[in-house]
Short mmCIF file of C-alpha atoms and ligand atoms in Angstrom, two decimals:
data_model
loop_
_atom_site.label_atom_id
_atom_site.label_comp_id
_atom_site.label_asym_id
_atom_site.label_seq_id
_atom_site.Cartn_x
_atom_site.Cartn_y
_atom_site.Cartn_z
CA UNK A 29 0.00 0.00 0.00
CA UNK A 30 1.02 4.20 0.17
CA UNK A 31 2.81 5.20 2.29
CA UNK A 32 0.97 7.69 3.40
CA UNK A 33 -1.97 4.78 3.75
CA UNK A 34 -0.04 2.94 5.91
CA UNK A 35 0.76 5.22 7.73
CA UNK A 36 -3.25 6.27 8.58
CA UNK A 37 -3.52 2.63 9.23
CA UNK A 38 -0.69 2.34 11.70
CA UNK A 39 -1.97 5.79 13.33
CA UNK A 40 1.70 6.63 12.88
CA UNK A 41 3.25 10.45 12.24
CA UNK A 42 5.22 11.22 8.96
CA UNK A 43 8.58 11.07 10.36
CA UNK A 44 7.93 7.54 13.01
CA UNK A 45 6.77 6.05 10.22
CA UNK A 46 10.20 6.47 8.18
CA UNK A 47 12.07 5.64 10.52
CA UNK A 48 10.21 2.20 10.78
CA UNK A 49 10.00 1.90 7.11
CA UNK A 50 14.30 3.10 7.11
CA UNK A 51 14.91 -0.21 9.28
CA UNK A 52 12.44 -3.26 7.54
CA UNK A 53 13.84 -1.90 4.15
CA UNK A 54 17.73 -1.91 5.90
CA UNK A 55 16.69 -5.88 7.29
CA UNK A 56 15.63 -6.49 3.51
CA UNK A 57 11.77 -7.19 4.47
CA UNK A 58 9.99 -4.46 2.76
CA UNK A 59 11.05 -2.65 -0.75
CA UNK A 60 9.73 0.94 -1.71
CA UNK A 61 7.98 0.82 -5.24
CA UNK A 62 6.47 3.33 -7.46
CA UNK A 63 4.34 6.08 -7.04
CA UNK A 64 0.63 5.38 -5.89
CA UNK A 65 -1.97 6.56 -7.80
CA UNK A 66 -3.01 9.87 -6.36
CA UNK A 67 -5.56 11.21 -4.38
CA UNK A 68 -4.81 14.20 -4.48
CA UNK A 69 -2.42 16.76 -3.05
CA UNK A 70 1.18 15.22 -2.53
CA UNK A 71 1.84 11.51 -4.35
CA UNK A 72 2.95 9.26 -2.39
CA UNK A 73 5.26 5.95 -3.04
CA UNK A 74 3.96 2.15 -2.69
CA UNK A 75 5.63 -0.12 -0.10
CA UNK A 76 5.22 -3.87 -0.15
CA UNK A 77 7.14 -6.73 0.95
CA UNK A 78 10.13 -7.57 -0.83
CA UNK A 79 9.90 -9.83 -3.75
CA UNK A 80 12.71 -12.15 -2.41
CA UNK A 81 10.71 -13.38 0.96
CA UNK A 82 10.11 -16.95 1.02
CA UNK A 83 8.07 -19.07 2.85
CA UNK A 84 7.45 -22.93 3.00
CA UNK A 85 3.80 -24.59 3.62
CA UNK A 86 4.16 -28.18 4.11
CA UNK A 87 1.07 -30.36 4.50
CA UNK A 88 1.23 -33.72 5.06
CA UNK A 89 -1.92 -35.79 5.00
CA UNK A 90 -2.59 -39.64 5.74
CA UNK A 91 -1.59 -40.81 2.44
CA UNK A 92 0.49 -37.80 0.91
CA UNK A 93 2.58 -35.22 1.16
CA UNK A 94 2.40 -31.29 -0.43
CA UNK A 95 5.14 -28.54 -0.26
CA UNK A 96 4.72 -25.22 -1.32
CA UNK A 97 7.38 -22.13 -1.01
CA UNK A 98 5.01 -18.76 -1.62
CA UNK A 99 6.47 -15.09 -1.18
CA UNK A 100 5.43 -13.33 1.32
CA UNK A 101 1.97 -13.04 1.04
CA UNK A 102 1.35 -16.38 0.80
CA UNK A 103 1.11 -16.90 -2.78
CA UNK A 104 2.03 -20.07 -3.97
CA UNK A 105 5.13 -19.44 -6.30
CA UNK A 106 5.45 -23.23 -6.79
CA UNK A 107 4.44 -26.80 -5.28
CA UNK A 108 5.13 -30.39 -5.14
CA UNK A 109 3.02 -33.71 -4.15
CA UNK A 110 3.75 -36.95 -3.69
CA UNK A 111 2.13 -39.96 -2.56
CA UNK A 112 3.82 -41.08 0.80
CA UNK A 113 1.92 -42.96 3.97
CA UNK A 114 2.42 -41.29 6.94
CA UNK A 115 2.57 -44.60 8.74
CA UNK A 116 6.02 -45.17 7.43
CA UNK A 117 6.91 -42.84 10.42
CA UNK A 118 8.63 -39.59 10.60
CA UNK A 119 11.78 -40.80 9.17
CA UNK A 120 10.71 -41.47 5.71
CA UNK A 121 8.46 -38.76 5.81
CA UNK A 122 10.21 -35.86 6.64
CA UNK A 123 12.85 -37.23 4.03
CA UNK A 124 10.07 -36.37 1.34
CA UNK A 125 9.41 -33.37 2.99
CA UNK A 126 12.63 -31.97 2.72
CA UNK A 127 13.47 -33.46 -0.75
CA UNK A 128 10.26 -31.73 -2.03
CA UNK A 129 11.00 -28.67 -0.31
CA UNK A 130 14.78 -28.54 -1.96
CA UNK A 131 13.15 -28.79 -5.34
CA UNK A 132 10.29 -26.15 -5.06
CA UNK A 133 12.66 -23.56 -3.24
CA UNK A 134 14.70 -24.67 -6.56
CA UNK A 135 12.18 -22.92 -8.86
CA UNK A 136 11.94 -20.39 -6.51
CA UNK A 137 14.52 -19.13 -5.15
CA UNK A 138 15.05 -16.70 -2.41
CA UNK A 139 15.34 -16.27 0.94
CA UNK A 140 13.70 -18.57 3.40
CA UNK A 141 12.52 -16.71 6.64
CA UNK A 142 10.08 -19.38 7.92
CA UNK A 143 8.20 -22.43 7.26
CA UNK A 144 4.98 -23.76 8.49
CA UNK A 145 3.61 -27.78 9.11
CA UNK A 146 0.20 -29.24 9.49
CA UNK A 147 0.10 -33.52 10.46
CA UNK A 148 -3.15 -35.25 10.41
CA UNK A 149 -3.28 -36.14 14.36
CA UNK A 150 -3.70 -34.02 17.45
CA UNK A 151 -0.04 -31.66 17.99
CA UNK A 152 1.29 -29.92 20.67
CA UNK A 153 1.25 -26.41 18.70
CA UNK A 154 3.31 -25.23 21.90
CA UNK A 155 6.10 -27.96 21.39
CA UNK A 156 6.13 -28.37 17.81
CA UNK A 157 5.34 -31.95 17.91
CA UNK A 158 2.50 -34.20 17.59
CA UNK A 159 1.14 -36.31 20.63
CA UNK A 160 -0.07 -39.24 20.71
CA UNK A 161 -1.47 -39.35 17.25
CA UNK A 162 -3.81 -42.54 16.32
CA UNK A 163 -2.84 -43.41 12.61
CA UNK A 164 1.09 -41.79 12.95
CA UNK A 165 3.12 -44.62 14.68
CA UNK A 166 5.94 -43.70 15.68
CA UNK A 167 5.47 -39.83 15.80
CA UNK A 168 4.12 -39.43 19.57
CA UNK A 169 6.42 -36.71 20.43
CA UNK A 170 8.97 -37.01 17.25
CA UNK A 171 10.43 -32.56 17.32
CA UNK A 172 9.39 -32.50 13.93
CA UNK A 173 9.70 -28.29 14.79
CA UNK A 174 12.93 -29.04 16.21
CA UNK A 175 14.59 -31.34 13.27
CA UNK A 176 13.38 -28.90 10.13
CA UNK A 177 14.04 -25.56 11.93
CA UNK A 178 17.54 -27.25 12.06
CA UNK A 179 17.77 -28.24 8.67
CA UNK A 180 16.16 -24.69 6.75
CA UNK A 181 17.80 -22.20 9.32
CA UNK A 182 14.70 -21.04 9.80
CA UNK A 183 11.42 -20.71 12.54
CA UNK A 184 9.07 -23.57 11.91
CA UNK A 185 5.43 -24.18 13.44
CA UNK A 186 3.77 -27.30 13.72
CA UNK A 187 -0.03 -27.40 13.77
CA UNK A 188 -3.15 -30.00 12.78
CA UNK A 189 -3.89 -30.31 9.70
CA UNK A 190 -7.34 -29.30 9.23
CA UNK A 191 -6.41 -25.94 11.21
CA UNK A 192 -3.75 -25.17 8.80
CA UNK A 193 -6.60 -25.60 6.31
CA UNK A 194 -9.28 -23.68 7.78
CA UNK A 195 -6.26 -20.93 7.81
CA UNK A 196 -5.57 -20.97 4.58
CA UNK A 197 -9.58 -20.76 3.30
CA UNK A 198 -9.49 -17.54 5.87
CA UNK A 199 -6.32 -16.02 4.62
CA UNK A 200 -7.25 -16.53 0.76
CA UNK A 201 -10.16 -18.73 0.20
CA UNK A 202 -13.38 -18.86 0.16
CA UNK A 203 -13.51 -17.57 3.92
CA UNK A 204 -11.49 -14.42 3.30
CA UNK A 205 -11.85 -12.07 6.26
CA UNK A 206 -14.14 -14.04 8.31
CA UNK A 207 -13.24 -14.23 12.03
CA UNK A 208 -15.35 -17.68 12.88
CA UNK A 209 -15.47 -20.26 11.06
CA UNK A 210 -15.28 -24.11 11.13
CA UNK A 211 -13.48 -25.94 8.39
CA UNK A 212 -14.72 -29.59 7.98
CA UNK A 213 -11.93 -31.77 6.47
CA UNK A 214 -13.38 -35.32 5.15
CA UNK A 215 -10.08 -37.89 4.47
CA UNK A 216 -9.28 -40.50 5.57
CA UNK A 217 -10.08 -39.24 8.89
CA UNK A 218 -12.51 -36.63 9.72
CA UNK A 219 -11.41 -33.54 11.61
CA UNK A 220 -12.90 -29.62 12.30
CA UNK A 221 -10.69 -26.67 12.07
CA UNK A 222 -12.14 -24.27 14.66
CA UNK A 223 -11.64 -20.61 14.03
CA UNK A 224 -13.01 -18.11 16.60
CA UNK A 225 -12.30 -14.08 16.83
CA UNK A 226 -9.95 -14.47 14.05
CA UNK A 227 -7.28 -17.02 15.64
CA UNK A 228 -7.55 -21.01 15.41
CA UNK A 229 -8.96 -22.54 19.01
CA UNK A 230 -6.94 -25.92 19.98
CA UNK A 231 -8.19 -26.48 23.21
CA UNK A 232 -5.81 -27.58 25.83
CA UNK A 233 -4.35 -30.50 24.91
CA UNK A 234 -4.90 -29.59 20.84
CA UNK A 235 -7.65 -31.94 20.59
CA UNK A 236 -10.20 -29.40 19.34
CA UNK A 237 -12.02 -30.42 16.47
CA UNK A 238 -10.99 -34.06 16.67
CA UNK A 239 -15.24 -34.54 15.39
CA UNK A 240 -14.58 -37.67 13.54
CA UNK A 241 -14.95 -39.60 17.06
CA UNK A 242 -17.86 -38.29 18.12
CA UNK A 243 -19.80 -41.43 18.40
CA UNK A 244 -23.28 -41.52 16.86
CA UNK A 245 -24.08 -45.16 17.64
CA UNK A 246 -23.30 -47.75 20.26
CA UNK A 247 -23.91 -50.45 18.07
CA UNK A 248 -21.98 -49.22 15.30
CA UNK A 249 -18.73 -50.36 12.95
CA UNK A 250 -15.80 -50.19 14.76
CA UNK A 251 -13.55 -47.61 14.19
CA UNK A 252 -9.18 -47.28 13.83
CA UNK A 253 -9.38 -45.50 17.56
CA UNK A 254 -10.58 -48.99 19.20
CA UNK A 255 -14.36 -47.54 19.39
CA UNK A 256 -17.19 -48.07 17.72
CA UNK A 257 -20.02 -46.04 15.89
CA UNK A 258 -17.37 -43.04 15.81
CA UNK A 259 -18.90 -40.43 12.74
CA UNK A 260 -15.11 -41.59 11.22
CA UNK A 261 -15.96 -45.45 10.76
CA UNK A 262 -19.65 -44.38 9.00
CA UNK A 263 -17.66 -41.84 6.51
CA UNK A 264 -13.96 -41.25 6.59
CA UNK A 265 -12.32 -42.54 3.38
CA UNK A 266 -11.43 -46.05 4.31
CA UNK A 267 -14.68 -46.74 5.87
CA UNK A 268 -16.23 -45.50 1.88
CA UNK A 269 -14.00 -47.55 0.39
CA UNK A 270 -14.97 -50.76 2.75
CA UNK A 271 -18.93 -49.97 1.75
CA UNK A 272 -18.17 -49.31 -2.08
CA UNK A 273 -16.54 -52.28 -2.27
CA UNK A 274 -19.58 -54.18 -0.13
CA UNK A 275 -21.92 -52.58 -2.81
CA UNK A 276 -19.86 -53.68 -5.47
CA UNK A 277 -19.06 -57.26 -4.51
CA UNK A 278 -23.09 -57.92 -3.22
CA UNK A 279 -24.09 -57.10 -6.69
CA UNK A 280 -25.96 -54.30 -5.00
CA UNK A 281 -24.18 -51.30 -7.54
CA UNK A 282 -23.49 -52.29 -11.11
CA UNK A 283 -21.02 -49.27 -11.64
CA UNK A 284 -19.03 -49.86 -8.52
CA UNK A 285 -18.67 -53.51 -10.03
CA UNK A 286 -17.54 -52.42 -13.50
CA UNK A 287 -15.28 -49.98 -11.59
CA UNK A 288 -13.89 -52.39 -9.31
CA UNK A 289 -13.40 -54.88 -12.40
CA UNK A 290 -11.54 -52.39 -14.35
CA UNK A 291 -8.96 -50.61 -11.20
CA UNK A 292 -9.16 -53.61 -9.15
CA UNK A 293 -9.56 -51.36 -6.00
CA UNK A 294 -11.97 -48.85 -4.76
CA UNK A 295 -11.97 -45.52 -2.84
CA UNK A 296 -13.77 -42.41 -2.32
CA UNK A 297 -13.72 -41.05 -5.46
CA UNK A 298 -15.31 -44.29 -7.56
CA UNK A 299 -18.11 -43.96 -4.79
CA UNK A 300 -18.59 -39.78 -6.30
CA UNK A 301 -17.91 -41.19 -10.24
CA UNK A 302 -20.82 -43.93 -9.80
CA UNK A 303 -23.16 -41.79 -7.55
CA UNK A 304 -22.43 -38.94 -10.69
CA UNK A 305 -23.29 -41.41 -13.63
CA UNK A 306 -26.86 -41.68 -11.36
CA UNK A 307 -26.20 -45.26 -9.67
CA UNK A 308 -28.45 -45.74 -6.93
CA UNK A 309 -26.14 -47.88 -4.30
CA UNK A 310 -23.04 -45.41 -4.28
CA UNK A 311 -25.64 -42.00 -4.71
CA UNK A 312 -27.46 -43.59 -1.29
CA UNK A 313 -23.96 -43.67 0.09
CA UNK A 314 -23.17 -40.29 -0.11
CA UNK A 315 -26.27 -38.96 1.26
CA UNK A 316 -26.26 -41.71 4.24
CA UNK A 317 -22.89 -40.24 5.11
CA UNK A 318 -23.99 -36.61 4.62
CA UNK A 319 -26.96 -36.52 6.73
CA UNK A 320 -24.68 -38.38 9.51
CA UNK A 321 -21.86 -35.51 9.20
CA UNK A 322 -24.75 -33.25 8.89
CA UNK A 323 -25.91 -34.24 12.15
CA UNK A 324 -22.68 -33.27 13.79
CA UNK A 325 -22.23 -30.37 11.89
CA UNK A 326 -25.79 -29.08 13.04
CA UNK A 327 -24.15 -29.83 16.68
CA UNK A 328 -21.14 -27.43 16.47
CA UNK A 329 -23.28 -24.76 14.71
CA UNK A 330 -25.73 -24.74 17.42
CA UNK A 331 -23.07 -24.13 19.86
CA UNK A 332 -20.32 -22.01 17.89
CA UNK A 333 -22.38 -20.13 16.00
CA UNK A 334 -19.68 -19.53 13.16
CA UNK A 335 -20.35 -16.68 10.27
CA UNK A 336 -19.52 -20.12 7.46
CA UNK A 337 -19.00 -23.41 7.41
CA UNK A 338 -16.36 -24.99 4.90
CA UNK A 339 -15.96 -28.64 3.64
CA UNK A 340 -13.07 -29.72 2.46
CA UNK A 341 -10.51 -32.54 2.12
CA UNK A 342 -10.14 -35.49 -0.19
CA UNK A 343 -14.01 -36.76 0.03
CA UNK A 344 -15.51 -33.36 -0.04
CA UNK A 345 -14.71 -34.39 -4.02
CA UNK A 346 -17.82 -35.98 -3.65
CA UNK A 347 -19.51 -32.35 -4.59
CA UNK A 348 -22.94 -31.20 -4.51
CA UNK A 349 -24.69 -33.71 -3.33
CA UNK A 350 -22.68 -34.23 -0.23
CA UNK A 351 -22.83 -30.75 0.59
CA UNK A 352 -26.60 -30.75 -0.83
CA UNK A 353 -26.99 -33.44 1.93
CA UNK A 354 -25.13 -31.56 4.90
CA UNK A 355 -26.92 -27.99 4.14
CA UNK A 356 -30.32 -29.89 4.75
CA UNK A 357 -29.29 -31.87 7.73
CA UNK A 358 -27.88 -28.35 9.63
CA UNK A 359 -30.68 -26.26 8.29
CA UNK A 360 -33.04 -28.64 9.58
CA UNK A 361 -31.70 -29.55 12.95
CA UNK A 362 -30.21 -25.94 14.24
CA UNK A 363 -31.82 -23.00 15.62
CA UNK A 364 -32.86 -20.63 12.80
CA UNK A 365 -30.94 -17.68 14.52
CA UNK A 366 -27.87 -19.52 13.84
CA UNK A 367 -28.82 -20.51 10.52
CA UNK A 368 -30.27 -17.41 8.82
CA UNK A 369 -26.94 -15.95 7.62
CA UNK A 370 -24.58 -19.48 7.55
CA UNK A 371 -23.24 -20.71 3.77
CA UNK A 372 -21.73 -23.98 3.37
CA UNK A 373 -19.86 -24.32 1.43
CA UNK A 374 -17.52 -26.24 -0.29
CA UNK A 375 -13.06 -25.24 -0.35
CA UNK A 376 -12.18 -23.03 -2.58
CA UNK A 377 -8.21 -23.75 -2.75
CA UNK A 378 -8.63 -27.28 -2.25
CA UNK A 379 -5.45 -29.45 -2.36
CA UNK A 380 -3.60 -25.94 -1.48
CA UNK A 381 -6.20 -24.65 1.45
CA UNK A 382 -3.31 -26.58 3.82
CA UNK A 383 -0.01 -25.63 2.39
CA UNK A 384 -1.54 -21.80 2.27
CA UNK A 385 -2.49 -22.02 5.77
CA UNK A 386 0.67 -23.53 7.11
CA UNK A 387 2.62 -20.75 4.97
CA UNK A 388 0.50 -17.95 6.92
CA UNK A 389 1.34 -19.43 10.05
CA UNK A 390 5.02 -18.95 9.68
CA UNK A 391 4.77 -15.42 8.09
CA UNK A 392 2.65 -14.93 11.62
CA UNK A 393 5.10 -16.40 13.58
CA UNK A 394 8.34 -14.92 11.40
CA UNK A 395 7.09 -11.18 11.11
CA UNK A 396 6.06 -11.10 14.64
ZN1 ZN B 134 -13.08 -43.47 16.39
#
């Protein structure tokens, strides 16, 4: 922005703010541009960022790993995936990590002043480490801050996954400016990003949000936590994948047959594909796990009250009629006060909502 805009933002005189500006553009943080337009009177000069900032956003998700660098806004200059199980353990990887990160800072290049983390279990934002984290053996209490701040030279935060997300929907997605918000991430596991007055809410031990073990019967499949009838086991990925592949093998779906025929496997997305081309089996699928997640969903908004509700997250691929399905269930089930003003709605950066997020966090924690 102007200087002289900045400085009406920063309630700061003429000759403070120079001085200010004097020192970030001495540390190489900010650059002085061109002229802004006028309005008026004396034209004043643009100040931004500089163009060399770098930033890494790493997310790494039950069955994958992304790596973005972006500048210093948070735009994604460049970014990598890779298929990689995060049950190999943190050795493996963080390997990946770093090799991905080498070859996207590699087509960006610049200077690296932070980098930001999200793992799909419960973390210890604090400590930089996850704890105790169901499907992540041998990661209770890995320093996976500690290891990567030592290897980039740089401050690195560790956070959750789906609040990394729900970050990066608020800093440029489809929640853009909204102060609370809950970001519903459907993957293999299923987990809520809470946002409240503008900063993510962990809860004490970082177990916020963990909704995908809510349990919504006693009597129901058993879940990868040792329960049973936990919202996860009815619709996380792997629990799709088990029905699609009852539906196909019963005879009950002809397309999940064909489909299972041709890949030999099934998941998620052949469930969306076969409920699309207007099969029965797999369209009753997704709207038996929609009004479930709808259920909890109409839960949290009766007692957060957030201004949206985003769904995100390898199943949220599913579409319309999930989200079709979840809309009905919370509009239905919560108190019209808290539903007169709510969208759901479905991520708008998708596979990048978490690297975007985890990027903002380390420009928060770097420029602070
Ligand atoms: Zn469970």
């Amino acid at each position: 922005m102007s200087r002289v805009a900045l400085g009406e933002r920063l309630e700061l005189p003429r000759a403070k703010l120079s001085g200010e500006l004097g020192r970030l553009v001495e540390a190489g943080l900010v650059a002085i541009g061109g002229p802004a337009a006028s309005r008026g009177g004396r034209r004043s000069t643009l100040v931004h960022l500089a163009d060399d900032l770098r930033f890494l956003g790493v997310d790494v998700g039950a069955t994958s790993v992304t790596v973005a660098v972006t500048d210093g806004r948070c735009e994604v200059l460049a970014s990598e995936s890779q298929d990689c199980l995060v049950r190999q353990g943190p050795g493996p990887v963080l390997g990946t990590v770093r090799t991905l990160a080498d070859q996207v800072l590699g087509k960006a290049p610049g200077r690296l002043l932070g980098a930001g983390i999200g793992l799909p279990g419960p973390v210890s934002f604090r400590e930089g480490m996850p704890v105790a984290p169901p499907i992540m053996p041998g990661w209770d209490r890995y320093p996976v801050r500690d290891e990567l701040s030592g290897a980039w030279g740089c401050p690195v935060t560790v956070d959750n996954d789906v609040n990394v997300m729900a970050l990066g929907e608020r800093h440029a997605g489809v929640a853009r400016s909204l102060d609370d918000l809950i970001f519903v991430k459907i993957g293999t596991g299923i987990g809520c990003g809470i946002v409240l007055g503008g900063r993510v809410y962990r809860g004490v031990a970082g177990t916020a949000g963990d909704i995908g073990h809510i349990r919504l019967d006693d009597y129901g499949p058993a879940c990868a936590c040792g329960e049973v009838g936990c919202l996860e086991a009815y619709f996380g990925g792997a629990a799709l994948a088990r029905d699609a592949l009852t539906l196909a093998r019963s005879g009950r779906s002809p397309a999940l047959a064909e489909q299972l025929e041709h890949g030999g496997t099934l998941t998620a997305k052949n469930v969306g594909e076969a409920a699309a081309a207007g099969d029965f089996a797999a369209a009753n699928l997704v709207r038996e796990g929609g009004r479930r997640l709808g259920h909890v969903v109409a839960s949290l908004v009766s007692f957060l009250n957030p201004g949206m509700v985003v769904i995100g997250g390898g199943v949220s691929q599913l579409g319309h009629p999930l989200l079709a399905e979840v809309r009905s269930s919370v509009y239905r089930r919560s108190l019209p006060l808290a539903t007169g003003n709510l969208p759901i709605v479905l991520s708008e950066l998708g596979t990048l909502a978490g690297v975007t997020g985890a990027a903002w966090s380390a420009t928060d924690r770097a420029f602070t």
